[in-house]
Short mmCIF file of C-alpha atoms in Angstrom, two decimals:
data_model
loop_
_atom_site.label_atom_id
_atom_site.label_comp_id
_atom_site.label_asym_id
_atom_site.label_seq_id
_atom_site.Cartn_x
_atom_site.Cartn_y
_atom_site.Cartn_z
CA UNK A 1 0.00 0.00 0.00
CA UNK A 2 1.01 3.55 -1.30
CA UNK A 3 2.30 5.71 2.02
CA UNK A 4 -0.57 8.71 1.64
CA UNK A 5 1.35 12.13 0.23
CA UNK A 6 1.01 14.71 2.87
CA UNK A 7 -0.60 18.09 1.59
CA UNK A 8 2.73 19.95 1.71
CA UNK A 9 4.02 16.54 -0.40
CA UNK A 10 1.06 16.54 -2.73
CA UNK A 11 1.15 20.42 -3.12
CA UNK A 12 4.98 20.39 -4.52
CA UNK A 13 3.99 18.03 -7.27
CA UNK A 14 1.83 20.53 -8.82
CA UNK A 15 -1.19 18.17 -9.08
CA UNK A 16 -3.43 20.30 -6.54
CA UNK A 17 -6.37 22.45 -7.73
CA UNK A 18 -6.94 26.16 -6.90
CA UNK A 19 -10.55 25.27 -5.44
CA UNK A 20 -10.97 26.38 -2.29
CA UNK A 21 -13.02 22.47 -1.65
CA UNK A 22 -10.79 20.39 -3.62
CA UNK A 23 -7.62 20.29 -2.30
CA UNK A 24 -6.90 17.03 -0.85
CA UNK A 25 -6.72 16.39 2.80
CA UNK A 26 -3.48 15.81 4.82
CA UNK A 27 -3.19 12.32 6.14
CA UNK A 28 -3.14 12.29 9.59
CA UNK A 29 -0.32 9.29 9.33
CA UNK A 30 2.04 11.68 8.20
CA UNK A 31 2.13 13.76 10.64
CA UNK A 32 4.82 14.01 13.33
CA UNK A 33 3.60 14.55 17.04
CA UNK A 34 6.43 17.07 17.26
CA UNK A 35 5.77 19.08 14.28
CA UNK A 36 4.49 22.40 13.70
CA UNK A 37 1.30 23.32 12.32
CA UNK A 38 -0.20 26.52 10.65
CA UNK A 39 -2.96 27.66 11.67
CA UNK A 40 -5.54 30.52 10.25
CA UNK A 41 -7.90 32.22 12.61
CA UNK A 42 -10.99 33.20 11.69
CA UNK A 43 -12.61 36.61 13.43
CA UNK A 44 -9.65 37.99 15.32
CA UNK A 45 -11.83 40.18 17.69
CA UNK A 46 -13.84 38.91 20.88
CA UNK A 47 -13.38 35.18 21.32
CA UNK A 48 -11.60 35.24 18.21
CA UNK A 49 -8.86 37.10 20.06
CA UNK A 50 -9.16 34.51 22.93
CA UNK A 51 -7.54 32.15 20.35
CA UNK A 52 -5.06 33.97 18.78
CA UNK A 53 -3.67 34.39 22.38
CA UNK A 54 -4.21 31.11 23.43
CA UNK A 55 -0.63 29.60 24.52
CA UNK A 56 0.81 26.57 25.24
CA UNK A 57 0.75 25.24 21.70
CA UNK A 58 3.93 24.78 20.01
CA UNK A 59 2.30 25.95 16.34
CA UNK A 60 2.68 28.73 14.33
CA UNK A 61 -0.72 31.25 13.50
CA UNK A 62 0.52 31.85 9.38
CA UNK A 63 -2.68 33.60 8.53
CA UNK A 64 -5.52 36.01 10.03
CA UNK A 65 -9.08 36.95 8.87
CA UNK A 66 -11.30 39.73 10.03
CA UNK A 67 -14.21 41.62 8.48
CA UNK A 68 -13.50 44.43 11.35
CA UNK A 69 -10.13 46.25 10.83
CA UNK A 70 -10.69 48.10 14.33
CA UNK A 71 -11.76 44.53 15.94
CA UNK A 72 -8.57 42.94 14.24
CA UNK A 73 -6.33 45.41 15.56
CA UNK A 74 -4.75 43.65 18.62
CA UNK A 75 -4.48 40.52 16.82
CA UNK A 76 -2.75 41.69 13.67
CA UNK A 77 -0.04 43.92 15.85
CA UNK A 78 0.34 40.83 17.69
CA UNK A 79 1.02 38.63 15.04
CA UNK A 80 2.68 40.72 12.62
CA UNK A 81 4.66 37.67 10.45
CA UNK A 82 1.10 36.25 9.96
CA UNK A 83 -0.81 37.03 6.63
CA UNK A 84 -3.77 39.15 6.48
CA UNK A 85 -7.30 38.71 4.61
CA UNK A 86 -10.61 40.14 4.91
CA UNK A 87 -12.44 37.25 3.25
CA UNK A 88 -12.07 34.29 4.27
CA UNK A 89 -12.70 32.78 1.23
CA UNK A 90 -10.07 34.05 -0.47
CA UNK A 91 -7.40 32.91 2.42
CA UNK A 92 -8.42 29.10 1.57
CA UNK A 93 -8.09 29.63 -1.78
CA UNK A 94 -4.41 31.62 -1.23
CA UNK A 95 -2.83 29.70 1.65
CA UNK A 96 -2.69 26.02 0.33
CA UNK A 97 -0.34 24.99 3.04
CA UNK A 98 -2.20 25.28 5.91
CA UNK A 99 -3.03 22.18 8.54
CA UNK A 100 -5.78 23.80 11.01
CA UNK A 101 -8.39 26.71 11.11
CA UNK A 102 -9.80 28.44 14.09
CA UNK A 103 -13.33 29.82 14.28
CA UNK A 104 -14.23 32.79 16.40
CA UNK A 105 -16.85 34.74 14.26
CA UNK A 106 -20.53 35.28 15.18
CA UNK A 107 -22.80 32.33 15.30
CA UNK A 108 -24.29 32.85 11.79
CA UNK A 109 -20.51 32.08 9.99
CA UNK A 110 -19.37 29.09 11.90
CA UNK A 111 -20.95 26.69 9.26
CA UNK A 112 -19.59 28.29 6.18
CA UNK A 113 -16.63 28.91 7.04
CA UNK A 114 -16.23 25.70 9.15
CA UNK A 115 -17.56 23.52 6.08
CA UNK A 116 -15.05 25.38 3.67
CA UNK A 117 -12.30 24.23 5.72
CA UNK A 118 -12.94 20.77 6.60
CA UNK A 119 -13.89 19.91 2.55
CA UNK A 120 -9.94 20.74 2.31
CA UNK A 121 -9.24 18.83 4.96
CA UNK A 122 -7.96 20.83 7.55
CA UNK A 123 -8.19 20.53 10.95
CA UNK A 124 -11.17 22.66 12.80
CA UNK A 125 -11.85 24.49 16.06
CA UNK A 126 -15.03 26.23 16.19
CA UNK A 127 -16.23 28.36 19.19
CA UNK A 128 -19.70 27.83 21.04
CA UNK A 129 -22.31 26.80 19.79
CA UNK A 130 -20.76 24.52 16.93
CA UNK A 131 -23.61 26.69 14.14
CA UNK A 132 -26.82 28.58 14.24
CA UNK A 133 -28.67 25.87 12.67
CA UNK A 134 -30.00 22.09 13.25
CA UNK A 135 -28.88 21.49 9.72
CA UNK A 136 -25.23 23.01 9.84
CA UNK A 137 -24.98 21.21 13.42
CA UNK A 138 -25.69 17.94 11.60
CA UNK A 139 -23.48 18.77 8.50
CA UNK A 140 -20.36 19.90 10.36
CA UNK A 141 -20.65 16.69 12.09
CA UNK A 142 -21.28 14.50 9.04
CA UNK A 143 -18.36 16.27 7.22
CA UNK A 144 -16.11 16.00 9.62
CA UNK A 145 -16.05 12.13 9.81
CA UNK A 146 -16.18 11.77 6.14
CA UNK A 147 -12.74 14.22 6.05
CA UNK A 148 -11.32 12.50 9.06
CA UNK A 149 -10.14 15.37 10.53
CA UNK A 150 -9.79 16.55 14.23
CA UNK A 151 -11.89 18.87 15.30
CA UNK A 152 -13.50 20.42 18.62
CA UNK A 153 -16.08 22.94 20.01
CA UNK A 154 -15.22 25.68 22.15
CA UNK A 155 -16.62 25.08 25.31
CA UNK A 156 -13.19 25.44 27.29
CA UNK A 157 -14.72 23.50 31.01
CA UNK A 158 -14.81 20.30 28.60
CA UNK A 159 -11.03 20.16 29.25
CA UNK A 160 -10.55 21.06 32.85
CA UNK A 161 -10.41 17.38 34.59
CA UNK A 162 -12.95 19.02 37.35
CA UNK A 163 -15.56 18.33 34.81
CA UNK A 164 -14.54 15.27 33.88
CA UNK A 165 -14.95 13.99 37.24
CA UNK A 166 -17.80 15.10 37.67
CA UNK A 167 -19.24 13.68 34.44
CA UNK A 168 -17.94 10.39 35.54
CA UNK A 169 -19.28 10.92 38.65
CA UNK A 170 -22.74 11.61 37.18
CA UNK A 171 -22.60 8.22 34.96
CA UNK A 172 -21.49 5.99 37.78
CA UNK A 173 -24.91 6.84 39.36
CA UNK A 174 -23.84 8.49 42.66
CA UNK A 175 -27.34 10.43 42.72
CA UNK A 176 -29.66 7.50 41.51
CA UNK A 177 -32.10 8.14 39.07
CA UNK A 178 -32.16 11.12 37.77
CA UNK A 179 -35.33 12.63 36.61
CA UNK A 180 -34.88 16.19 36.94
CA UNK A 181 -32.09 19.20 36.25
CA UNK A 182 -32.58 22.63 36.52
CA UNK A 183 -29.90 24.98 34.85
CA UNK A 184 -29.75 28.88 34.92
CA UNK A 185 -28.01 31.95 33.54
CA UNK A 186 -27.68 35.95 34.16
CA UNK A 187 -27.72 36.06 30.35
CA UNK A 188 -28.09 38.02 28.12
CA UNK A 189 -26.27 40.72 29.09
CA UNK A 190 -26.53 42.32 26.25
CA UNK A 191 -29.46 44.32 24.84
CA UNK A 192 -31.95 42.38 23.51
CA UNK A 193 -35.58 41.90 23.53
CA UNK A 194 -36.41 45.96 21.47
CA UNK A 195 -37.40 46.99 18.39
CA UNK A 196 -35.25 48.63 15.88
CA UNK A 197 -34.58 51.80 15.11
CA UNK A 198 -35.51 52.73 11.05
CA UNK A 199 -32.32 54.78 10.85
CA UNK A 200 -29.19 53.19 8.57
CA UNK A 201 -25.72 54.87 9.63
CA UNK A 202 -23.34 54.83 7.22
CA UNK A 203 -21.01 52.01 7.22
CA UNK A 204 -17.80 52.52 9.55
CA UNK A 205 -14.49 52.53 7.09
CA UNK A 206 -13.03 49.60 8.92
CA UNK A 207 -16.06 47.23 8.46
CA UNK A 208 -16.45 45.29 5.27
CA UNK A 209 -20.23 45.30 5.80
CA UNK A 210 -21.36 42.79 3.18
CA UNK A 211 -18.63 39.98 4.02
CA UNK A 212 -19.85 40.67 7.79
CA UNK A 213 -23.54 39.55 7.10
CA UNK A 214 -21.79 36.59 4.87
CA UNK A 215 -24.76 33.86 4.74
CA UNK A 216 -27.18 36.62 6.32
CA UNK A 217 -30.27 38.08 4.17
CA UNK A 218 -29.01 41.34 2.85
CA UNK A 219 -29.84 44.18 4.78
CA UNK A 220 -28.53 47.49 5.57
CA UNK A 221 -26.06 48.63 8.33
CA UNK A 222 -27.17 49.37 11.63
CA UNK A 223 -25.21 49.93 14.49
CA UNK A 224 -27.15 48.18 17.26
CA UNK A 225 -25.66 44.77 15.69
CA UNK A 226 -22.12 45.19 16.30
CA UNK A 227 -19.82 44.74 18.70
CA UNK A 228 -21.31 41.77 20.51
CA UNK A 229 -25.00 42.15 20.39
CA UNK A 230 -25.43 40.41 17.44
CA UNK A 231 -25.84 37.43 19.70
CA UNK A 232 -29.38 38.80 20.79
CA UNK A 233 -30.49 38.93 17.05
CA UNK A 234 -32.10 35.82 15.37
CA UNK A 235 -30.07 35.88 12.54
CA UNK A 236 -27.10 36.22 13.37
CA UNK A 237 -26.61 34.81 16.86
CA UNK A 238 -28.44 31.75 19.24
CA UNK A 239 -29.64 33.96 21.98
CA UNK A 240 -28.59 33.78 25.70
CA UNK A 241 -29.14 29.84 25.20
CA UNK A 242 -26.94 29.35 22.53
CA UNK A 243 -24.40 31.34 24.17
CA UNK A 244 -24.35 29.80 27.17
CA UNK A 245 -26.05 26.31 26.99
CA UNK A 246 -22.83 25.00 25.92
CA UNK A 247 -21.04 25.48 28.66
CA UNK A 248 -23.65 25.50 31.32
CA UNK A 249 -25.22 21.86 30.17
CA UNK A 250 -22.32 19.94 29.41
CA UNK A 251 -22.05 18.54 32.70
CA UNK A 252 -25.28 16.81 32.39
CA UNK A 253 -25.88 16.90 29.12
CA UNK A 254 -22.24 14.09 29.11
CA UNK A 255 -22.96 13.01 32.12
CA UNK A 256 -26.29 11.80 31.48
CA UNK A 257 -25.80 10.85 28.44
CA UNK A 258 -28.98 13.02 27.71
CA UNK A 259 -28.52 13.25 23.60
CA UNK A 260 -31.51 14.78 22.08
CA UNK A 261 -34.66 16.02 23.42
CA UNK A 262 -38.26 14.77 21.95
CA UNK A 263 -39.81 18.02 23.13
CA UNK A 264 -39.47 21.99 24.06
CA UNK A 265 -42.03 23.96 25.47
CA UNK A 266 -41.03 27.73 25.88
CA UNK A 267 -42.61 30.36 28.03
CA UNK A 268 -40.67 34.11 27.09
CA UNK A 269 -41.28 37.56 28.42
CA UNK A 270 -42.91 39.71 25.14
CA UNK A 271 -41.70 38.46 22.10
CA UNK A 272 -39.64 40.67 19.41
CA UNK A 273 -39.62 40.13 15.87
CA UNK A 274 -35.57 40.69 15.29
CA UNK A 275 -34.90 39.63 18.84
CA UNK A 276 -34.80 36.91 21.33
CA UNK A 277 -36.89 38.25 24.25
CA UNK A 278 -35.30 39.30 27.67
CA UNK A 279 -36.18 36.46 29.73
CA UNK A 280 -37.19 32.75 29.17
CA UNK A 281 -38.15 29.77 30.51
CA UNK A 282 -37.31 26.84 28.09
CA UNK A 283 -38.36 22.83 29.33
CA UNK A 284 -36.69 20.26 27.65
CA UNK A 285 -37.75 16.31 27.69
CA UNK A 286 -35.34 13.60 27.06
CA UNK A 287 -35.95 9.94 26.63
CA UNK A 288 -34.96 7.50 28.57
CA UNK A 289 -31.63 5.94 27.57
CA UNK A 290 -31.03 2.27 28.59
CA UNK A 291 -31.87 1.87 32.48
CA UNK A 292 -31.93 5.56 32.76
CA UNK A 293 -35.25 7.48 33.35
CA UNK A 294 -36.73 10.68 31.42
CA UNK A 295 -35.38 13.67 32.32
CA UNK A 296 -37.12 16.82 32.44
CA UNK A 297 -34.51 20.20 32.21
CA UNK A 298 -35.48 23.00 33.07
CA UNK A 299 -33.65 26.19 31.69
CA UNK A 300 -33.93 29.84 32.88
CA UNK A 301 -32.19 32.72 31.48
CA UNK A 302 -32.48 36.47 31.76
CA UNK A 303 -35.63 38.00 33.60
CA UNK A 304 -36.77 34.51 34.32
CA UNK A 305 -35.10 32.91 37.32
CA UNK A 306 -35.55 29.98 39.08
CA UNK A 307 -37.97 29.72 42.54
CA UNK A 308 -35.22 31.38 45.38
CA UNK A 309 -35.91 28.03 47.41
CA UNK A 310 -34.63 25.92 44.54
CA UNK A 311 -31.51 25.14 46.15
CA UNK A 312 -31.06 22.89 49.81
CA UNK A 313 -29.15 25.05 52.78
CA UNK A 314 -25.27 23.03 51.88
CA UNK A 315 -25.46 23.17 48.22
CA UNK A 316 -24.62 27.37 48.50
CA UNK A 317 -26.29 30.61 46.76
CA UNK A 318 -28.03 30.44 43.63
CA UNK A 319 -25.93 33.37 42.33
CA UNK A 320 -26.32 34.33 38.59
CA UNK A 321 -25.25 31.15 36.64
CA UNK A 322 -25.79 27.55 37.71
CA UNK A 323 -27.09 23.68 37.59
CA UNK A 324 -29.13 21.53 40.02
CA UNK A 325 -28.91 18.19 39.12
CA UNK A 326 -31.79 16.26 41.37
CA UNK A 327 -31.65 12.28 42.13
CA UNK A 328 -33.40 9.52 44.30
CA UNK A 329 -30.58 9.16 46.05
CA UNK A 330 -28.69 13.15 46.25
CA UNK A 331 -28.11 15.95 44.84
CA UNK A 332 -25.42 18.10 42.95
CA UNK A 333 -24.91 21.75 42.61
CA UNK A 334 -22.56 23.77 40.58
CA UNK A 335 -22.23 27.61 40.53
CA UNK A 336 -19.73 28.47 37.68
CA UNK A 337 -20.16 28.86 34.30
CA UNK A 338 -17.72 26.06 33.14
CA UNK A 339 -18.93 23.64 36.10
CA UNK A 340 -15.59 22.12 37.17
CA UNK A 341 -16.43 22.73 40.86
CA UNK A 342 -19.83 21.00 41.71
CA UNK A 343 -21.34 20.68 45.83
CA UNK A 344 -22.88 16.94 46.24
CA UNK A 345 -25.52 16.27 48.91
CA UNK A 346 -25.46 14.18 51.00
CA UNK A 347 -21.75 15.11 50.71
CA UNK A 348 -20.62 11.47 50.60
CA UNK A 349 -22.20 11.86 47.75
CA UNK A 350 -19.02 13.63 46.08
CA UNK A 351 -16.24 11.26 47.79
CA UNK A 352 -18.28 7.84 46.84
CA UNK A 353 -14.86 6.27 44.60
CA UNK A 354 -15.70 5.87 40.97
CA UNK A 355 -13.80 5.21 38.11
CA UNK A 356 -11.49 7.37 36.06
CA UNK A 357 -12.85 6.47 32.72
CA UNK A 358 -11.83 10.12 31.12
CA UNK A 359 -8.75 11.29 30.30
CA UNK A 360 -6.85 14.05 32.18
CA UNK A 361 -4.67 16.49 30.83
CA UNK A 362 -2.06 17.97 32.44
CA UNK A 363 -2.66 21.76 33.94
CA UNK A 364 -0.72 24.68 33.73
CA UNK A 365 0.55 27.51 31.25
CA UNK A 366 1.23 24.45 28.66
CA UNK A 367 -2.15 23.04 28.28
CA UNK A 368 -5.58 24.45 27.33
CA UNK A 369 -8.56 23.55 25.11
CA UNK A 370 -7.11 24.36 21.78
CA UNK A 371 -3.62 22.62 22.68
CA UNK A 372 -5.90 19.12 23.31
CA UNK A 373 -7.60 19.58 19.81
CA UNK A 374 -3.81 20.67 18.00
CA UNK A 375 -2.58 17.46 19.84
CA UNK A 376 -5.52 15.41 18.89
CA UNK A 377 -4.74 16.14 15.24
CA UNK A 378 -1.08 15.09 15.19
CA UNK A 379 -1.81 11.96 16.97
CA UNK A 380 -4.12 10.70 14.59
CA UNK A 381 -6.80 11.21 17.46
CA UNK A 382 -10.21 12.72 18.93
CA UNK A 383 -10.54 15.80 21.21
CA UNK A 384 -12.66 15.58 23.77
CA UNK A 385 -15.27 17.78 21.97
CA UNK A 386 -15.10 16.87 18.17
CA UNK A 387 -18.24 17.27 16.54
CA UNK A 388 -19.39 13.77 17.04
CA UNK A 389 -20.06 14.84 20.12
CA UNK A 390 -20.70 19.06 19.93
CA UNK A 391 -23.13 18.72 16.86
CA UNK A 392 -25.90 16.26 18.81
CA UNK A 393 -25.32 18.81 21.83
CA UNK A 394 -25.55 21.65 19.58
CA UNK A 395 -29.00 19.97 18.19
CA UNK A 396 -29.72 19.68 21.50
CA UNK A 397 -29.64 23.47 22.76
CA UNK A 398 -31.17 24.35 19.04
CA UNK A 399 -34.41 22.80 19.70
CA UNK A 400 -34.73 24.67 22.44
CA UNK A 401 -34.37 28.05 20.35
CA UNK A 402 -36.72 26.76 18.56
CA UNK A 403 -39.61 26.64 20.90
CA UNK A 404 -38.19 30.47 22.05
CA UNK A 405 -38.44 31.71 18.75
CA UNK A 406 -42.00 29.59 17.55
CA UNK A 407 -43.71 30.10 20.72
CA UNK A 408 -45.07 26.80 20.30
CA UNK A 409 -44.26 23.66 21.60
CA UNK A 410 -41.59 21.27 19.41
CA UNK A 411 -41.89 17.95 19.38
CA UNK A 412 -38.82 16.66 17.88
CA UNK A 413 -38.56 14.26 14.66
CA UNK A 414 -34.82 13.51 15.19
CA UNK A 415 -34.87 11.46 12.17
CA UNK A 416 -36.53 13.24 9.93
CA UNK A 417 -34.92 16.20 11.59
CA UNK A 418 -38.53 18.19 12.08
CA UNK A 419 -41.00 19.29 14.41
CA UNK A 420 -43.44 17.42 13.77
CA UNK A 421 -46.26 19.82 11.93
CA UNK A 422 -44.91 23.03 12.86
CA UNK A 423 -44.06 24.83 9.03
CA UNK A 424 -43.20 27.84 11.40
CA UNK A 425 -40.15 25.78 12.55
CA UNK A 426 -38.62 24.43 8.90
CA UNK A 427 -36.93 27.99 8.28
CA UNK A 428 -34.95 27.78 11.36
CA UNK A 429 -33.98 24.02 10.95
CA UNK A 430 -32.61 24.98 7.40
CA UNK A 431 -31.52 28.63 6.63
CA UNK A 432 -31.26 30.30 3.33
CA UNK A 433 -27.69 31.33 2.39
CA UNK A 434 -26.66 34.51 0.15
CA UNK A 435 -24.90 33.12 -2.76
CA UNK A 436 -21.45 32.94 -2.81
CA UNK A 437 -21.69 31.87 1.32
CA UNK A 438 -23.20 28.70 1.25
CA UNK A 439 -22.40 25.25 3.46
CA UNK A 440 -23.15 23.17 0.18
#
């Protein structure tokens, strides 16, 4: 059997094509645990930032892309070797020798440019949540096992062993059977939940307007969308769920081995037609899964809180983020965003010995959640968060967005990937793209 070529290998021969999805992908068997990568980033500003900073990777950032020249700013004087593009389209198509792509844009342009990547076979990091759709969630995921490449989901706890513990914890039964979770969040905390203004400002000079709305229905410029509060905007961004779901579920969404609901049923402060509303309450249902029992999760966010007597006197203060996990035999509690510090009660609960079924990475200035998915890739491997794993927990959160934005109840068709008779839902399963950004 022919040794596969490795892109830089294939590229000298002169066989490779210009297409931005048809250059070949680089074998993961030829790749050296030792050697360096290059890496593009994608959206330089916000989270995107957050990963051109990230350290403790031995790998070399060759190329950065940014819609926002005033966003970009403190990554491109950071990295001033690295090459600079606007579009990102036109960086795949230029810089044939890359080996891994990182994803901070808005929600809207994780798909695109996420699908673009992976069809030439790069590697792929992709910040929270994985896309804005069901359909890009299940794409991504498809794609990414037909490309075998590594890939993973920012939700940074997923790597801190405190979660991992307590996931194991979760799935070696410790509480019983668990029928009930309650999880919480101060956000938004940005505006949302108004009606816009009918004024259009003129474009700032260092915004490239049109490649910003990329997949988006063409509309004009408006300054209420940018920086950050896009996320509060249905199409561009997931709401306060989508933000924070991902972080703020994956306990027990992996330690339950919860998958994906068969229903959502939303109740929302007054609804906005651009905007997700300021508060919500959002119930999902999960099946049971082997011996395991239903679980009902119930998810509060903005305005909407949880009762103030939710909580037990020894699991703490309900504070402005958290998740109640509730079970025949105890309960667990945890308070941060990330969740790798959880209360158990009875507190035997949390020192019952169970096995260490995950694996740990080391801590310290050398490690973090983009080092495990670089390492992943050279070793021929999975991170802990590829998209087999984020795009069913990106479904997941999605559905309930769905019931937010319908105001009707969703019962799931997972396989035909519908709610069942609900035409109001199809549109946000499966978006329309602007030509010349589509996931196809």
């Amino acid at each position: 059997m022919k040794r596969p070529l490795s892109r830089r290998t294939f590229l000298a021969t002169g066989a490779a094509s210009a297409s931005v999805f048809f250059v070949p992908r680089r074998s993961w068997a030829s790749v050296r645990p030792a050697e360096r990568f290059k890496v593009a980033v994608v959206g330089c500003g916000g989270r995107g930032w957050s990963l051109v900073q990230s350290g403790g990777h031995e790998d070399d950032i060759v190329a950065l892309c940014d819609v926002d020249l005033k966003r970009a700013g403190g990554a491109w004087k950071a990295k001033p070797d690295a090459k600079k593009y606007r579009d990102y389209r036109e960086m795949l198509a230029t810089e044939k020798d890359l080996d891994a792509v990182m994803v901070g844009t808005p929600d809207h342009m994780h798909a695109p440019i996420a699908a673009a990547a992976i069809r030439r076979g790069l590697h792929v990091y992709v910040e929270k949540p994985l896309t804005w759709s069901i359909e890009e969630a299940r794409l991504l995921t498809d794609l990414a096992k037909k490309h075998d490449v590594a890939t993973q989901m920012g939700n940074q706890g997923s790597s801190h062993g405190g979660l991992r513990a307590g996931v194991e914890r979760l799935r070696a039964g410790v509480l019983g059977e668990v029928r009930e979770v309650h999880v919480w969040t101060n956000r938004p905390v940005w505006p949302q939940g108004f009606h816009m203004t009918l004024d259009a400002p003129v474009v700032p000079a260092h915004l490239d307007w049109d490649l910003w709305l990329g997949c988006a229905k063409q509309r004009p410029y408006h300054g209420s969308y940018l920086p950050f509060v896009w996320r509060g905007f249905h199409d561009f961004g997931t709401g306060a769920l989508g933000d924070m779901a991902c972080h703020t579920m994956n306990l027990v969404w992996r330690g339950l081995d919860l998958g994906v609901p068969v229903s959502a049923r939303a109740e929302t402060t007054d609804p906005f037609p651009a905007t997700y509303p300021k508060g919500a309450k959002v119930v999902l249902t999960f099946p049971a899964r082997g011996d395991q029992p239903p679980v009902k999760l119930t998810w509060w966010e903005g305005s909407m809180k949880p009762p103030k007597d939710l909580l037990d006197k020894g699991l703490g203060k309900m504070g402005g983020s958290g998740t109640l996990v509730i079970g025949s035999a105890g309960k667990m509690f945890s308070g941060d965003d990330y969740q790798v510090r959880q209360r158990w009660l009875p507190k035997e609960r949390g020192t019952i010995a169970v096995a260490e079924t995950e694996p740990r990475a080391p801590r310290g200035p050398q490690w973090g959640h983009v080092k495990e998915w670089l390492d992943a890739a050279k070793a021929g491997k999975k991170s802990w968060t590829d998209f087999s794993v984020a795009g069913p927990f990106t479904e997941a959160v999605l559905i309930g967005d769905l019931a937010i934005r319908t105001a009707k109840p969703i019962d799931w068709n997972t396989a035909d990937m519908d709610a069942k008779g609900l035409a109001a839902a199809k549109t946000l399963v499966r978006r329309d793209y602007r030509k010349g950004f589509g996931i196809k």
